[in-house]
Amino acid sequence: MEMPAPSAAVLAKRDRIVERLRKLLPADAVIDDPAETRAYECDALTAYACSPLAVVLPSTTEEVSAILGLCHAEQVPVVPRGAGTSLAGGSLPTEDSVILGVARMTEVLETDYDNRFIRVQTGRTNLSVTGAVEEDGFFYAPDPSSQLACAIAGNIAMNSGGAHCLKYGVTTNNLLGVTLVQMDGTVLELGGAHLDPGGLDLLGVVCGSEGQLGVVTEATLRILPKPEGARPVLMGFFSNEIAGACVSDIIKAGVLPVAIEFMDRPCIRACEAFAKAGYPDVEALLIVEVEGSETEIEEQLGLILQIARRHEPEVLREAADADEAARIWLGRKSAFGAMGQINDYICLDGTIPVSKLPEVLRGIRELSRGYGLEVANVFHAGDGNMHPLILFNANEGELGKAEALGADILTLCVEVGGCLTGEHGVGIEKRDLMSVQYTPADLEAQMRVKDVFDPAWLLNPAKVFPLAASASRRIAAE
Amino acid sequence: MEMPAPSAAVLAKRDRIVERLRKLLPADAVIDDPAETRAYECDALTAYACSPLAVVLPSTTEEVSAILGLCHAEQVPVVPRGAGTSLAGGSLPTEDSVILGVARMTEVLETDYDNRFIRVQTGRTNLSVTGAVEEDGFFYAPDPSSQLACAIAGNIAMNSGGAHCLKYGVTTNNLLGVTLVQMDGTVLELGGAHLDPGGLDLLGVVCGSEGQLGVVTEATLRILPKPEGARPVLMGFFSNEIAGACVSDIIKAGVLPVAIEFMDRPCIRACEAFAKAGYPDVEALLIVEVEGSETEIEEQLGLILQIARRHEPEVLREAADADEAARIWLGRKSAFGAMGQINDYICLDGTIPVSKLPEVLRGIRELSRGYGLEVANVFHAGDGNMHPLILFNANEGELGKAEALGADILTLCVEVGGCLTGEHGVGIEKRDLMSVQYTPADLEAQMRVKDVFDPAWLLNPAKVFPLAASASRRIAAE
């Protein structure tokens, strides 16, 4: 997208701010050359882009505090950024904002196996948290598909999940404490390596707050001992409805797989073409994984296969060895990349009660026909977290139509008792749908909490809340 | 404790408020006869008592909203009350306050096995939530010792845990949504039967907020399929330190029992005398429980017993049948009652990193000698949630000394990286210790969130925050 040139006022302000920032930080930690700031114009929601005023890359909590203190004094908006993998535009800049990127903050600060936690700077990637402890037999459970790239900072901002969150919970269930720098530069320590302490649980509201309340610079994360083994099984069914019913039955039976993933035919074909995972060409595919000792695996799989057989599967295949297991997961985890090869797409994140799966899949098919756009489905079925991928052709100007279909699908999710977003966050993408999810009183209560932490509404502007509401809040504060 | 007679001004105000309350509620739902309000003078922290202005017992969210709206208009403080089992004085009235008791709000509003949740009014007791679903093979996991009596409202207020929370988490991990009535009478719906939705997670901060933010009238709770079976094993050790080391080793090994409970000799003897559970007379006792299918139980117990044997236990005894298992738990669950038979006691709730157990147990012993007061230890060792019982004689005026010892023990817990309270809440008991746990900036952030929900500081006054801080907040608001 071509950007208009910045105005003279913006340029003058930029020069002053950048000059002051350079006094706080090493020379290479302040970027204002437009050729370099271009890399920060957008995140993984690439349909939207905007050049920031400048980019800063601090290395410590103290530097973050100094940056925020300065921007607070100068009333400059700040957009916190992890690895820029947000699918919801969670780190999209505005032209008057400074991007505060935590990419250089990757240190492991403390590892404590006795008490099963690790403390890291939040620029560290999700996978490299596990990387720091896996030789000692531990792992960090939440596993977004982007885990190779995405930063813990963004995981906390979006309360990210992943395929294995059915058993282990999402980020909030694995986050013990954070260091939070408030917009005025003051530093709070929230939570710690113990049960929730007394007082108001600010950690709970910071997790998932999408950079609206402060910048999280350090995090204490729960680590778990690696299970002895794990085994996925592939199940192919004749229809989405049958696969959905099978998921419901597994959940009801009380057996707890670590993951139940669902893909429909358009998604299966794209993944197969891309990753050669050996997926069968069926209408609907489930990947169900169990873990534990060999005995536990056998016992759980026995029960799951028995349930699956009642739904007359076309295919039922246990991974024979570790290689095959890895290939099965590679296919699933590359689903978004695979779709991106052949189409423009919007990835939704609506979440529904598990029993509504067949109904919602039918509704999506009808809506998709009405708009004349294909929708591929791939999602964490076990906890009802859907990721419908709306396929469209940007060059033919279909983005608007795709967004309208997305809004209709998310509204359907809310109508059946679900919500707009399970793990990707609201960002800019869903801000104006928030009034579908929440009453004016609900939103007002949330915005009053935002007022507490960021009275001038400088942090990560124009996101999460309906644009009109956050704009009027910003103006009222000025 | 003898109370002074209320002043004429208080009596006049009471008459006016009571008259207005009677217009909102059925006649028997407003209590102002001092003979009857006496029953609401205190909760389970019986050392403190105060008569309220009046007591109201609404039956619906609408009635709660009307009551709060009225009290807000009249600037009358409101003390929400579940079943009054708080060990921290969480529902202690002030003389100018109205007690809002939810004891009549016990309905099951919805049961959904497909999506594994139940929605109840919050006056329902913890155990009767399980009671409503157990015939269908489900249960509600958090299990405070007081579960026969305590209400879900109080569980949410205190973010209550219980013996089995090692595996299933505390209330916040099992709470999907609430209906919250704010002090001005407006009603918010927070969360729901799905993953955390987008926007700020107000549910997270409401859970554990001790009635500071609003009155929770309805709750959506996760229910789980009952495991096939469970089996506790008793382990007796020669010292607290050895038992503590055994707990650490079990946790590190990655096996996840549903419960690891710890009792020391003074506690074991009291429980044995009271409940005849067949406990051995040893220095330190662990109850470790595992659950699942028979194969899973065998496998997990095998590993646990192997670890225990390395610590040369005096006693190692598996429950032979369901009766014996029940007796083992009856002993543990009656610990507080048993101690109450023979002593006055204060029950602490400090929580520490598991690896610090031996160090903290030694510290408690030294402090206890210094004060000349005995301390019996019984606690959820698996997650480091300690419940030291400080034994004293109220008739000999030892309460002050016991409280001072309690403060020293809790300070020790914070010093080793733990916190003041794991599941009982701060209440009035620990309000002035909050500055040991939190910096002034941390507390200020919490109090500003309280300001958002209750600007006049009318809800559950004089609790959670240091008394001086909340008093000045109250005055500033007037």
PDB file of N, CA, C and O in Angstrom, chain A residues 102-148:
ATOM      1  N   VAL A 102      10.812  -5.081  21.142  1.00  0.00           N
ATOM      2  CA  VAL A 102      11.579  -5.766  22.188  1.00  0.00           C
ATOM      3  C   VAL A 102      12.495  -6.843  21.612  1.00  0.00           C
ATOM      4  O   VAL A 102      13.004  -7.692  22.350  1.00  0.00           O
ATOM      5  N   ALA A 103      12.732  -6.765  20.297  1.00  0.00           N
ATOM      6  CA  ALA A 103      13.465  -7.847  19.626  1.00  0.00           C
ATOM      7  C   ALA A 103      14.861  -8.106  20.196  1.00  0.00           C
ATOM      8  O   ALA A 103      15.394  -9.207  20.075  1.00  0.00           O
ATOM      9  N   ARG A 104      15.460  -7.088  20.808  1.00  0.00           N
ATOM     10  CA  ARG A 104      16.814  -7.303  21.367  1.00  0.00           C
ATOM     11  C   ARG A 104      16.779  -7.830  22.801  1.00  0.00           C
ATOM     12  O   ARG A 104      17.834  -8.094  23.389  1.00  0.00           O
ATOM     13  N   MET A 105      15.601  -7.912  23.357  1.00  0.00           N
ATOM     14  CA  MET A 105      15.499  -8.332  24.768  1.00  0.00           C
ATOM     15  C   MET A 105      15.213  -9.831  24.820  1.00  0.00           C
ATOM     16  O   MET A 105      14.080 -10.256  24.998  1.00  0.00           O
ATOM     17  N   THR A 106      16.269 -10.626  24.687  1.00  0.00           N
ATOM     18  CA  THR A 106      16.080 -12.071  24.508  1.00  0.00           C
ATOM     19  C   THR A 106      16.742 -12.916  25.599  1.00  0.00           C
ATOM     20  O   THR A 106      16.821 -14.130  25.487  1.00  0.00           O
ATOM     21  N   GLU A 107      17.211 -12.266  26.647  1.00  0.00           N
ATOM     22  CA  GLU A 107      17.956 -12.984  27.687  1.00  0.00           C
ATOM     23  C   GLU A 107      17.088 -13.930  28.524  1.00  0.00           C
ATOM     24  O   GLU A 107      15.929 -13.614  28.810  1.00  0.00           O
ATOM     25  N   VAL A 108      17.699 -15.053  28.930  1.00  0.00           N
ATOM     26  CA  VAL A 108      17.125 -15.864  30.011  1.00  0.00           C
ATOM     27  C   VAL A 108      17.667 -15.300  31.319  1.00  0.00           C
ATOM     28  O   VAL A 108      18.884 -15.221  31.496  1.00  0.00           O
ATOM     29  N   LEU A 109      16.791 -14.885  32.228  1.00  0.00           N
ATOM     30  CA  LEU A 109      17.230 -14.213  33.456  1.00  0.00           C
ATOM     31  C   LEU A 109      17.380 -15.188  34.618  1.00  0.00           C
ATOM     32  O   LEU A 109      18.192 -14.993  35.499  1.00  0.00           O
ATOM     33  N   GLU A 110      16.577 -16.241  34.597  1.00  0.00           N
ATOM     34  CA  GLU A 110      16.622 -17.203  35.724  1.00  0.00           C
ATOM     35  C   GLU A 110      15.951 -18.493  35.289  1.00  0.00           C
ATOM     36  O   GLU A 110      14.926 -18.464  34.602  1.00  0.00           O
ATOM     37  N   THR A 111      16.547 -19.621  35.664  1.00  0.00           N
ATOM     38  CA  THR A 111      15.907 -20.915  35.402  1.00  0.00           C
ATOM     39  C   THR A 111      15.847 -21.664  36.714  1.00  0.00           C
ATOM     40  O   THR A 111      16.855 -21.788  37.406  1.00  0.00           O
ATOM     41  N   ASP A 112      14.670 -22.135  37.104  1.00  0.00           N
ATOM     42  CA  ASP A 112      14.489 -22.787  38.401  1.00  0.00           C
ATOM     43  C   ASP A 112      13.683 -24.061  38.193  1.00  0.00           C
ATOM     44  O   ASP A 112      12.458 -24.029  38.088  1.00  0.00           O
ATOM     45  N   TYR A 113      14.408 -25.190  38.098  1.00  0.00           N
ATOM     46  CA  TYR A 113      13.712 -26.459  37.844  1.00  0.00           C
ATOM     47  C   TYR A 113      12.956 -26.951  39.071  1.00  0.00           C
ATOM     48  O   TYR A 113      11.913 -27.574  38.958  1.00  0.00           O
ATOM     49  N   ASP A 114      13.513 -26.687  40.257  1.00  0.00           N
ATOM     50  CA  ASP A 114      12.840 -27.140  41.476  1.00  0.00           C
ATOM     51  C   ASP A 114      11.430 -26.556  41.552  1.00  0.00           C
ATOM     52  O   ASP A 114      10.495 -27.230  41.977  1.00  0.00           O
ATOM     53  N   ASN A 115      11.318 -25.295  41.173  1.00  0.00           N
ATOM     54  CA  ASN A 115      10.016 -24.651  41.259  1.00  0.00           C
ATOM     55  C   ASN A 115       9.374 -24.472  39.892  1.00  0.00           C
ATOM     56  O   ASN A 115       8.351 -23.806  39.768  1.00  0.00           O
ATOM     57  N   ARG A 116      10.000 -25.076  38.899  1.00  0.00           N
ATOM     58  CA  ARG A 116       9.447 -25.174  37.554  1.00  0.00           C
ATOM     59  C   ARG A 116       9.072 -23.832  36.935  1.00  0.00           C
ATOM     60  O   ARG A 116       7.928 -23.639  36.516  1.00  0.00           O
ATOM     61  N   PHE A 117       9.996 -22.909  36.931  1.00  0.00           N
ATOM     62  CA  PHE A 117       9.739 -21.681  36.183  1.00  0.00           C
ATOM     63  C   PHE A 117      11.001 -21.193  35.499  1.00  0.00           C
ATOM     64  O   PHE A 117      12.117 -21.598  35.845  1.00  0.00           O
ATOM     65  N   ILE A 118      10.797 -20.338  34.502  1.00  0.00           N
ATOM     66  CA  ILE A 118      11.898 -19.665  33.833  1.00  0.00           C
ATOM     67  C   ILE A 118      11.509 -18.192  33.750  1.00  0.00           C
ATOM     68  O   ILE A 118      10.335 -17.865  33.590  1.00  0.00           O
ATOM     69  N   ARG A 119      12.511 -17.311  33.930  1.00  0.00           N
ATOM     70  CA  ARG A 119      12.229 -15.882  33.788  1.00  0.00           C
ATOM     71  C   ARG A 119      13.034 -15.375  32.605  1.00  0.00           C
ATOM     72  O   ARG A 119      14.242 -15.619  32.517  1.00  0.00           O
ATOM     73  N   VAL A 120      12.350 -14.742  31.660  1.00  0.00           N
ATOM     74  CA  VAL A 120      13.010 -14.305  30.428  1.00  0.00           C
ATOM     75  C   VAL A 120      12.658 -12.856  30.122  1.00  0.00           C
ATOM     76  O   VAL A 120      11.641 -12.341  30.592  1.00  0.00           O
ATOM     77  N   GLN A 121      13.497 -12.230  29.324  1.00  0.00           N
ATOM     78  CA  GLN A 121      13.085 -10.980  28.691  1.00  0.00           C
ATOM     79  C   GLN A 121      12.081 -11.346  27.599  1.00  0.00           C
ATOM     80  O   GLN A 121      12.184 -12.407  26.968  1.00  0.00           O
ATOM     81  N   THR A 122      11.137 -10.440  27.365  1.00  0.00           N
ATOM     82  CA  THR A 122       9.982 -10.857  26.558  1.00  0.00           C
ATOM     83  C   THR A 122      10.205 -10.808  25.049  1.00  0.00           C
ATOM     84  O   THR A 122       9.319 -11.185  24.287  1.00  0.00           O
ATOM     85  N   GLY A 123      11.383 -10.355  24.612  1.00  0.00           N
ATOM     86  CA  GLY A 123      11.661 -10.421  23.185  1.00  0.00           C
ATOM     87  C   GLY A 123      12.061 -11.824  22.744  1.00  0.00           C
ATOM     88  O   GLY A 123      12.123 -12.123  21.560  1.00  0.00           O
ATOM     89  N   ARG A 124      12.309 -12.688  23.710  1.00  0.00           N
ATOM     90  CA  ARG A 124      12.687 -14.074  23.396  1.00  0.00           C
ATOM     91  C   ARG A 124      11.543 -14.760  22.649  1.00  0.00           C
ATOM     92  O   ARG A 124      10.381 -14.574  22.978  1.00  0.00           O
ATOM     93  N   THR A 125      11.889 -15.575  21.670  1.00  0.00           N
ATOM     94  CA  THR A 125      10.823 -16.256  20.929  1.00  0.00           C
ATOM     95  C   THR A 125      10.242 -17.387  21.759  1.00  0.00           C
ATOM     96  O   THR A 125      10.901 -17.947  22.636  1.00  0.00           O
ATOM     97  N   ASN A 126       8.999 -17.703  21.447  1.00  0.00           N
ATOM     98  CA  ASN A 126       8.307 -18.782  22.144  1.00  0.00           C
ATOM     99  C   ASN A 126       9.113 -20.080  22.117  1.00  0.00           C
ATOM    100  O   ASN A 126       9.365 -20.694  23.161  1.00  0.00           O
ATOM    101  N   LEU A 127       9.574 -20.495  20.930  1.00  0.00           N
ATOM    102  CA  LEU A 127      10.256 -21.790  20.819  1.00  0.00           C
ATOM    103  C   LEU A 127      11.593 -21.794  21.555  1.00  0.00           C
ATOM    104  O   LEU A 127      12.009 -22.820  22.093  1.00  0.00           O
ATOM    105  N   SER A 128      12.262 -20.628  21.603  1.00  0.00           N
ATOM    106  CA  SER A 128      13.566 -20.616  22.259  1.00  0.00           C
ATOM    107  C   SER A 128      13.433 -20.580  23.782  1.00  0.00           C
ATOM    108  O   SER A 128      14.431 -20.738  24.484  1.00  0.00           O
ATOM    109  N   VAL A 129      12.228 -20.395  24.306  1.00  0.00           N
ATOM    110  CA  VAL A 129      12.022 -20.606  25.747  1.00  0.00           C
ATOM    111  C   VAL A 129      12.147 -22.101  26.021  1.00  0.00           C
ATOM    112  O   VAL A 129      12.908 -22.540  26.890  1.00  0.00           O
ATOM    113  N   THR A 130      11.429 -22.904  25.243  1.00  0.00           N
ATOM    114  CA  THR A 130      11.603 -24.356  25.362  1.00  0.00           C
ATOM    115  C   THR A 130      13.045 -24.741  25.064  1.00  0.00           C
ATOM    116  O   THR A 130      13.638 -25.578  25.753  1.00  0.00           O
ATOM    117  N   GLY A 131      13.635 -24.085  24.068  1.00  0.00           N
ATOM    118  CA  GLY A 131      15.027 -24.373  23.711  1.00  0.00           C
ATOM    119  C   GLY A 131      15.978 -24.224  24.888  1.00  0.00           C
ATOM    120  O   GLY A 131      16.957 -24.961  25.006  1.00  0.00           O
ATOM    121  N   ALA A 132      15.674 -23.304  25.786  1.00  0.00           N
ATOM    122  CA  ALA A 132      16.569 -23.039  26.919  1.00  0.00           C
ATOM    123  C   ALA A 132      16.480 -24.107  28.005  1.00  0.00           C
ATOM    124  O   ALA A 132      17.329 -24.185  28.879  1.00  0.00           O
ATOM    125  N   VAL A 133      15.421 -24.919  27.977  1.00  0.00           N
ATOM    126  CA  VAL A 133      15.239 -25.890  29.074  1.00  0.00           C
ATOM    127  C   VAL A 133      15.081 -27.332  28.597  1.00  0.00           C
ATOM    128  O   VAL A 133      15.063 -28.257  29.409  1.00  0.00           O
ATOM    129  N   GLU A 134      15.035 -27.552  27.281  1.00  0.00           N
ATOM    130  CA  GLU A 134      14.675 -28.900  26.830  1.00  0.00           C
ATOM    131  C   GLU A 134      15.760 -29.936  27.090  1.00  0.00           C
ATOM    132  O   GLU A 134      15.459 -31.107  27.311  1.00  0.00           O
ATOM    133  N   GLU A 135      17.016 -29.505  27.097  1.00  0.00           N
ATOM    134  CA  GLU A 135      18.078 -30.478  27.408  1.00  0.00           C
ATOM    135  C   GLU A 135      17.914 -31.030  28.817  1.00  0.00           C
ATOM    136  O   GLU A 135      18.362 -32.134  29.115  1.00  0.00           O
ATOM    137  N   ASP A 136      17.296 -30.265  29.673  1.00  0.00           N
ATOM    138  CA  ASP A 136      17.056 -30.732  31.035  1.00  0.00           C
ATOM    139  C   ASP A 136      15.687 -31.375  31.189  1.00  0.00           C
ATOM    140  O   ASP A 136      15.231 -31.626  32.305  1.00  0.00           O
ATOM    141  N   GLY A 137      15.020 -31.607  30.073  1.00  0.00           N
ATOM    142  CA  GLY A 137      13.779 -32.378  30.114  1.00  0.00           C
ATOM    143  C   GLY A 137      12.522 -31.565  30.366  1.00  0.00           C
ATOM    144  O   GLY A 137      11.489 -32.119  30.746  1.00  0.00           O
ATOM    145  N   PHE A 138      12.582 -30.256  30.145  1.00  0.00           N
ATOM    146  CA  PHE A 138      11.402 -29.415  30.383  1.00  0.00           C
ATOM    147  C   PHE A 138      10.930 -28.748  29.082  1.00  0.00           C
ATOM    148  O   PHE A 138      11.643 -28.751  28.080  1.00  0.00           O
ATOM    149  N   PHE A 139       9.725 -28.173  29.121  1.00  0.00           N
ATOM    150  CA  PHE A 139       9.242 -27.397  27.976  1.00  0.00           C
ATOM    151  C   PHE A 139       8.254 -26.333  28.440  1.00  0.00           C
ATOM    152  O   PHE A 139       7.731 -26.407  29.550  1.00  0.00           O
ATOM    153  N   TYR A 140       8.053 -25.336  27.562  1.00  0.00           N
ATOM    154  CA  TYR A 140       7.037 -24.299  27.792  1.00  0.00           C
ATOM    155  C   TYR A 140       5.845 -24.654  26.910  1.00  0.00           C
ATOM    156  O   TYR A 140       5.984 -24.845  25.707  1.00  0.00           O
ATOM    157  N   ALA A 141       4.661 -24.772  27.523  1.00  0.00           N
ATOM    158  CA  ALA A 141       3.550 -25.432  26.839  1.00  0.00           C
ATOM    159  C   ALA A 141       2.872 -24.654  25.696  1.00  0.00           C
ATOM    160  O   ALA A 141       2.656 -25.237  24.628  1.00  0.00           O
ATOM    161  N   PRO A 142       2.482 -23.382  25.866  1.00  0.00           N
ATOM    162  CA  PRO A 142       1.739 -22.761  24.765  1.00  0.00           C
ATOM    163  C   PRO A 142       2.549 -22.777  23.462  1.00  0.00           C
ATOM    164  O   PRO A 142       3.731 -22.441  23.465  1.00  0.00           O
ATOM    165  N   ASP A 143       1.908 -23.170  22.373  1.00  0.00           N
ATOM    166  CA  ASP A 143       2.646 -23.389  21.119  1.00  0.00           C
ATOM    167  C   ASP A 143       1.896 -22.824  19.913  1.00  0.00           C
ATOM    168  O   ASP A 143       1.379 -23.571  19.085  1.00  0.00           O
ATOM    169  N   PRO A 144       1.872 -21.492  19.789  1.00  0.00           N
ATOM    170  CA  PRO A 144       1.257 -20.913  18.582  1.00  0.00           C
ATOM    171  C   PRO A 144       1.948 -21.459  17.333  1.00  0.00           C
ATOM    172  O   PRO A 144       3.129 -21.815  17.393  1.00  0.00           O
ATOM    173  N   SER A 145       1.221 -21.492  16.212  1.00  0.00           N
ATOM    174  CA  SER A 145       1.820 -21.982  14.962  1.00  0.00           C
ATOM    175  C   SER A 145       3.064 -21.191  14.595  1.00  0.00           C
ATOM    176  O   SER A 145       3.982 -21.715  13.980  1.00  0.00           O
ATOM    177  N   SER A 146       3.099 -19.921  14.991  1.00  0.00           N
ATOM    178  CA  SER A 146       4.237 -19.058  14.662  1.00  0.00           C
ATOM    179  C   SER A 146       5.353 -19.158  15.697  1.00  0.00           C
ATOM    180  O   SER A 146       6.205 -18.267  15.790  1.00  0.00           O
ATOM    181  N   GLN A 147       5.401 -20.246  16.479  1.00  0.00           N
ATOM    182  CA  GLN A 147       6.269 -20.265  17.657  1.00  0.00           C
ATOM    183  C   GLN A 147       7.763 -20.112  17.346  1.00  0.00           C
ATOM    184  O   GLN A 147       8.529 -19.728  18.209  1.00  0.00           O
ATOM    185  N   LEU A 148       8.154 -20.408  16.135  1.00  0.00           N
ATOM    186  CA  LEU A 148       9.557 -20.228  15.759  1.00  0.00           C
ATOM    187  C   LEU A 148       9.920 -18.740  15.754  1.00  0.00           C
ATOM    188  O   LEU A 148      11.048 -18.357  16.030  1.00  0.00           O
TER     189      LEU A 148
END
